[in-house]
Each structure stands twice: as C-alpha cells, then as structure tokens.
Amino acid sequence: MSEQVVPSPGNNFIRQIIDADLASGRHQQVITRFPPEPNGYLHIGHAKSICLNFGTAQHYGGRCNLRFDDTNPEKEDAEFTRAIERDVRWLGFQWAELCHASDYFQQLYDFAVALIESGHAYVDSQSAERIRETRGTLTEPGVASPFRNRSVAENLDLFARMKAGEFADGSHVLRARIDMASGNINLRDPVIYRIRRAHHHRTGDAWCIYPMYDYTHCLSDMIEGVTHSLCTLEFEDHRALYDWVLDTLDTPCHPRQYEFARLQLEYTVVSKRRLTQLVQRGIVDGWDDPRMPTLAGLRRRGVRPQAIRTFCERIGVTKKDAWIEMQALESCIREDLDACAPRRLAVLDPLRVTLTNLPDDAPEALEFANHPKDESLGTRRAPCAAELYIEREDFAEVPPPKFKRLVPGGEVRLRNSYVIRCDEVIKDGAGKVVELRCSVDADTLGKKPEGRKVKGVIHWVSAAHSLPAEVRLYELLFSEPNPAAAEEFESVLNPDSLSVLSEARVEPALADAAPGETFQFERMGYFCLDPDSDTGSGRLVFNRTITLRDTWAR
C-alpha cells in the first residue's frame, strides 16, 4: 500500500466554506466521500476528486469514505470495484469506511414508501418515451402524468408488486411528485425507481427494482453522515433535487452539496462510454494501456502517484470549467522523475561500433553515478569492451548544421570513457550503415584531449554484455486537443501513438528491474519496466513514460 499522504488543497472556496462551518459550530467534524460508479476504471479526472475529497478530510482531521454508487447493475462489475480500490490506494489514500449504495437498498426502499405515504411519490405506468415527451423544455412546462393522482393505497400496492417482480421491465416507474412546471427540469417529477431484472454483482437477484442516482446519492450521504458532498459542476442543477429529497423526508441530518469544476485535460477523453469503446473496439490494449488517461494506464506508463497529486494541487479547485494543457501534467511527471529516477544506459536503435585499438589495460567496467544529484543512490559499474552499440542517430555520414556527434573523421567522447575517432564506415549491400570502426585516444580516459576540443558526448552499451529489450514509445492517443468535439472521435486518433523498437540494448544492471520501476535512460527519456516483461527468461519490455525535454516548447 502506498504511504498515506495529506496533499495541501490550498485556500480554495470549499476550504473557506468548511472554515466558516466549523467556526459557526454547524459541524464538529468534516466527513466527505468519494462515490464512483463501478462501471469502468478511474481516470485522471477522478484523481482531482479523490485528492479533493480525501485531502480535504485529512486536512481537517476528518474522515472520507469510499462509496460505490452501484445502482445500475447492467453496467457494473466486481472487476471495476477492485480496480477502483487499487487505484485509490495507489494514489496514496485510505478510506475511513468502504461503503456501497447497495448496502442501503432496503433503507432506500423504505424511504420511497415514506414518500408515497406522504403523497410525494406515485407509480407512473407511462412508457419511458412518453415520460420524456411530456417532460417539457426550458421554455415550456411539462405535462402531468394521467397517473399522477393515483391514491396512496394504489401507489403502495403497485410499488410493492414492482418489488415482488410482478411486472415487466419498463412497465412502471416510481416518480417523485414535485412540480411539472418548475424552471429546473430535474424537479419535474423525476423518476426515482425503475424495474430492472439484472443480476447485481453484490446483491445477486434479491432486487428487481433499483433506485436512480439522484435519489440514492443524497440519502447515501445522509446515512453516512457526510457533511460536505463535493461533486463536479454538471450536478449543480441536481442540487435542488438533492435538497428536496432530504427536506421532504425530514432526515435527521442534511448534508450540503458543493460543486467544483471537473478536470478537462487536452488530448484526452474521459467519458466512460468513450473509454469503454476504445477498449471494446481494440483501439487500445485494455483499460491499463499506457495511452489511456486511466490511473491504471498512467501507472503502467511509469507515472508515479506523487506527480498526479502535484498536478491536482497545481490546477487548483475552482467553480468554472477550463481546459488544462497537457504540458501541465507532463511538467509534473518530468519534475517528479528527474528527482528520483535512477540513471541507466540504453541504446534504442543500436549501431555497432568496433574500437580497433582499445588499450590492453583498459578497464573492464566503468563507474557511473546512479543519480547526478543524489549521492545516496550510490554508483554502479557498466561493462566496457571493444565492441559497443551507440544510438544510430548519434552518427551522421552527412551531418546537418550544428551536429555535435559522431561523423566520418570526427571525434566524440563516449560517456565516462575515452574519446574516439570514426575512421571507417561499413555498409551492407543496400547501402545501410551497419558498423563504425573507430580508434581510441588512450590518453583521454577521465581527462580532456590535448590540443583540441571535443564537444560531443554520446552514451553507449557493451555489445557483449548488454541485454536485448523491447521498447515501446508512447505518444498522445489523439491528434486534436478536444477529441470529444469531433463528430466521430475515432477520426482524430493519432496513428503514431505507439512505436515499438524491438532491437534495443540496455546495460546489464537492468536485469534486476522490477515491473513498474522507472529509470532515466540517459539522453533518451524516462522509462519503466512493463508487466509484460519476464526477467526469468530475459525478456525485458520498457515503456517510455515521458521525454527528457518539454516537446511542447518546440
């Protein structure tokens, strides 16, 4: 389990509300909840809500529950509940209580009966289509159901028979009786129960009627003693219904709902419907594909939870929706990994180099710092030999302007090693460069050459000692900043979102890497070992987490 953390949510408007509530004595303890529906994996947008709800409760010494709003059994699954629990823990939080809306099904049913008895709910036998048609518009009132004035006795009888399974799906619903002319369409006799013969992953087939989210949410908050119900802005118009249910039932406590702007990150989609489409259509390799904005995908890509928490803290909590640039998230990831990722040598597109005159007394291995700014991480030794691999892009037969790496007749320094000179270029029958033969300046190990200045420094690995590896280079999944705005979001998929390099070579110290462990491949970027790896058989697979430099600046 990740270490428990208390992020600083800053002096946002929610903190100001809570400060006032505590000062007035309205509340003695702050209780929040994070209430996901278990119909998919958590994504980067959920991270903001997690950090806000858990972080706020921790800041005030309160409690935060993890509650699954599992009232829609056709789309929910135990796999998703397990994934959500894992992601919340990974992000660094632990809930006070693990709750489920399904824990309260009997209580919710009893509350619905109380609404019927007080004349505030009725069974409507119209079709779902007809109910939608008579809901009205923003400028026109709704039309009352012909069943709106059924007697309390008849409504109680019908509702009990709905629960007993006597009616077909869709034949009846229970609606709250509020105001069909309300300016808030959410108050125009909303449906609060419907018949659904669907197996529930927790309650099995015990229920064939299920409560609607807006009805369930406020009562679940009340049952758990939530003081501040924090949700995103799309629920602002639903707050009136939240309050109506609690006021009408005259519940013993009345939580207050407060809305904040959701996280909208460029070049991503966070709609669960669209994320599900990406998975089901095989566009990505599952919910934890490193191109997905899910927490599982970010984790597999090598992003650490510390970076996500920092990101959520920096974007803040506001009342107005705004788009966040991808650069903001990448900056947090890069800063986090720069401070902690051990350095390693890796050649992604290898070009063989033969050192024709390596001295007999040349060291068999050279010492490298594991981190240039953190001596506590120690050092390691990388084998050195006469045959090496360098990056193909570090050699140019016809160099572009300002090229400071290896060219025919030119010199570079091998990282922590000798200065070498390219004396001969070997090509295959197709004209492709397959080997460089280079001479070593034996007097340049650990010191500068005399009488000349060598500007370029390139990394390398020993051909004999390095390990083969597959490297997956991930880019943005979408080519447009707002893919959800496209008529068909698949039309703006980035065809180059994944490139696989199958002939990479890495230094032998990486043989002991653990899945999920992140490294900086010197000069190449940050990479983590993918779970697809099998270190026992020597199959290493690395995912690129992020490049070393901010590519947006270019």
Coordinates of C-alpha atoms in Angstrom, one line a residue, residues 63 277 330:
R63 CA -13.0 11.2 7.5
Q277 CA -15.4 2.0 -26.8
E330 CA 3.8 16.4 -18.3

